[in-house]
Amino acid sequence: MFADFLSRLFRPDPDRLPDDDARLALGALLVRIARADGEYAHEEAERIDRILAARYGLPPADAHALRLRAEALEAEAPDTVRFTRAIKDAVPYEEREGVIEALWDVVLADGIRDEAEDGLLRLVANLLGVNDRDSALARHRAETRRSS
């Protein structure tokens, strides 16, 4: 179903992703981090819907449909390393910082900081080229929003 998308993403020198593809790639990465602990909680899925709606100005139904497509893509996507590196090559740094913050929102959505999710998020931040300081700041912003 996503073979063409994945082949474009994994080209040796990928073009910058068109907006629709970038949305789908981010959604798939959000789903991957939510599934990292072996549980895909309803709160995590709802958080992904809200992140996609807010980030892209989508109505709730469109954000939900995007998440469903992202879930299917995530299931077909290769290992996290190749998938994340392909996103890095196609998405500017400033947007990658926002991706890390959104990932922290999902990790914190169910109220449990799981070791598997934390570990995967650290790996993803590194693979996206987001430095430790920016990742920590993104986590802090996500935690602050949750506590307010």
C-alpha positions as a Python dict, from the first residue, in 0.01 Angstrom:
ca = {
    (1, 'M'): (0, 0, 0),
    (2, 'F'): (286, 242, 81),
    (3, 'A'): (556, 95, -145),
    (4, 'D'): (585, 411, -359),
    (5, 'F'): (604, 635, -53),
    (6, 'L'): (873, 419, 109),
    (7, 'S'): (1076, 396, -212),
    (8, 'R'): (1076, 778, -241),
    (9, 'L'): (1172, 809, 125),
    (10, 'F'): (1465, 567, 86),
    (11, 'R'): (1622, 713, -226),
    (12, 'P'): (1996, 776, -182),
    (13, 'D'): (1933, 1152, -210),
    (14, 'P'): (1567, 1203, -119),
    (15, 'D'): (1386, 1520, -210),
    (16, 'R'): (1227, 1722, 65),
    (17, 'L'): (900, 1551, 145),
    (18, 'P'): (583, 1712, 11),
    (19, 'D'): (357, 1829, 295),
    (20, 'D'): (119, 1532, 276),
    (21, 'D'): (406, 1283, 287),
    (22, 'A'): (577, 1470, 572),
    (23, 'R'): (253, 1455, 771),
    (24, 'L'): (224, 1084, 709),
    (25, 'A'): (589, 1020, 802),
    (26, 'L'): (552, 1214, 1127),
    (27, 'G'): (233, 1028, 1207),
    (28, 'A'): (404, 694, 1150),
    (29, 'L'): (694, 794, 1375),
    (30, 'L'): (449, 901, 1648),
    (31, 'V'): (274, 564, 1620),
    (32, 'R'): (608, 380, 1633),
    (33, 'I'): (707, 552, 1958),
    (34, 'A'): (363, 484, 2108),
    (35, 'R'): (393, 113, 2024),
    (36, 'A'): (749, 86, 2159),
    (37, 'D'): (640, -44, 2499),
    (38, 'G'): (425, -318, 2348),
    (39, 'E'): (105, -135, 2438),
    (40, 'Y'): (-70, 116, 2219),
    (41, 'A'): (-292, 293, 2469),
    (42, 'H'): (-608, 475, 2370),
    (43, 'E'): (-462, 789, 2532),
    (44, 'E'): (-162, 766, 2302),
    (45, 'A'): (-378, 735, 1990),
    (46, 'E'): (-589, 1031, 2102),
    (47, 'R'): (-275, 1234, 2172),
    (48, 'I'): (-146, 1156, 1823),
    (49, 'D'): (-477, 1278, 1678),
    (50, 'R'): (-448, 1604, 1876),
    (51, 'I'): (-83, 1655, 1777),
    (52, 'L'): (-161, 1603, 1408),
    (53, 'A'): (-466, 1831, 1427),
    (54, 'A'): (-275, 2109, 1603),
    (55, 'R'): (42, 2081, 1398),
    (56, 'Y'): (-132, 2080, 1062),
    (57, 'G'): (-455, 2270, 1136),
    (58, 'L'): (-669, 1965, 1064),
    (59, 'P'): (-1025, 1904, 1178),
    (60, 'P'): (-1046, 1611, 1424),
    (61, 'A'): (-1188, 1369, 1165),
    (62, 'D'): (-903, 1443, 921),
    (63, 'A'): (-641, 1403, 1196),
    (64, 'H'): (-798, 1069, 1291),
    (65, 'A'): (-791, 952, 927),
    (66, 'L'): (-427, 1059, 898),
    (67, 'R'): (-341, 861, 1212),
    (68, 'L'): (-508, 550, 1069),
    (69, 'R'): (-298, 581, 753),
    (70, 'A'): (11, 641, 969),
    (71, 'E'): (-62, 324, 1166),
    (72, 'A'): (-70, 126, 842),
    (73, 'L'): (253, 289, 719),
    (74, 'E'): (428, 224, 1050),
    (75, 'A'): (339, -144, 1023),
    (76, 'E'): (497, -160, 674),
    (77, 'A'): (797, 65, 742),
    (78, 'P'): (1137, -97, 784),
    (79, 'D'): (1339, -82, 1101),
    (80, 'T'): (1336, 241, 1298),
    (81, 'V'): (1695, 329, 1209),
    (82, 'R'): (1639, 336, 831),
    (83, 'F'): (1296, 496, 860),
    (84, 'T'): (1416, 773, 1092),
    (85, 'R'): (1731, 844, 892),
    (86, 'A'): (1520, 883, 580),
    (87, 'I'): (1300, 1135, 762),
    (88, 'K'): (1612, 1321, 878),
    (89, 'D'): (1737, 1353, 523),
    (90, 'A'): (1403, 1490, 405),
    (91, 'V'): (1298, 1721, 694),
    (92, 'P'): (1475, 2044, 801),
    (93, 'Y'): (1634, 2056, 1150),
    (94, 'E'): (1384, 2306, 1293),
    (95, 'E'): (1099, 2073, 1207),
    (96, 'R'): (1287, 1776, 1352),
    (97, 'E'): (1303, 1956, 1689),
    (98, 'G'): (924, 1983, 1674),
    (99, 'V'): (906, 1612, 1593),
    (100, 'I'): (1098, 1530, 1912),
    (101, 'E'): (863, 1745, 2119),
    (102, 'A'): (562, 1571, 1964),
    (103, 'L'): (721, 1232, 2035),
    (104, 'W'): (765, 1329, 2401),
    (105, 'D'): (396, 1430, 2409),
    (106, 'V'): (304, 1079, 2297),
    (107, 'V'): (545, 906, 2537),
    (108, 'L'): (394, 1102, 2827),
    (109, 'A'): (30, 1063, 2710),
    (110, 'D'): (-51, 751, 2911),
    (111, 'G'): (109, 892, 3227),
    (112, 'I'): (378, 621, 3229),
    (113, 'R'): (739, 684, 3128),
    (114, 'D'): (833, 345, 2997),
    (115, 'E'): (1198, 248, 2960),
    (116, 'A'): (1142, 111, 2608),
    (117, 'E'): (976, 434, 2492),
    (118, 'D'): (1249, 646, 2653),
    (119, 'G'): (1520, 438, 2489),
    (120, 'L'): (1359, 453, 2148),
    (121, 'L'): (1306, 827, 2179),
    (122, 'R'): (1673, 881, 2264),
    (123, 'L'): (1769, 672, 1959),
    (124, 'V'): (1526, 859, 1733),
    (125, 'A'): (1650, 1199, 1854),
    (126, 'N'): (2006, 1093, 1778),
    (127, 'L'): (1913, 955, 1436),
    (128, 'L'): (1724, 1274, 1354),
    (129, 'G'): (2035, 1471, 1443),
    (130, 'V'): (1866, 1652, 1732),
    (131, 'N'): (2124, 1718, 2001),
    (132, 'D'): (2076, 1616, 2365),
    (133, 'R'): (2014, 1974, 2481),
    (134, 'D'): (1736, 2035, 2228),
    (135, 'S'): (1582, 1697, 2305),
    (136, 'A'): (1585, 1772, 2679),
    (137, 'L'): (1425, 2111, 2616),
    (138, 'A'): (1158, 1945, 2403),
    (139, 'R'): (1088, 1693, 2682),
    (140, 'H'): (1067, 1976, 2936),
    (141, 'R'): (814, 2166, 2719),
    (142, 'A'): (603, 1851, 2682),
    (143, 'E'): (616, 1780, 3058),
    (144, 'T'): (527, 2143, 3137),
    (145, 'R'): (220, 2127, 2912),
    (146, 'R'): (108, 1805, 3080),
    (147, 'S'): (133, 1953, 3429),
    (148, 'S'): (-51, 2275, 3345),
}
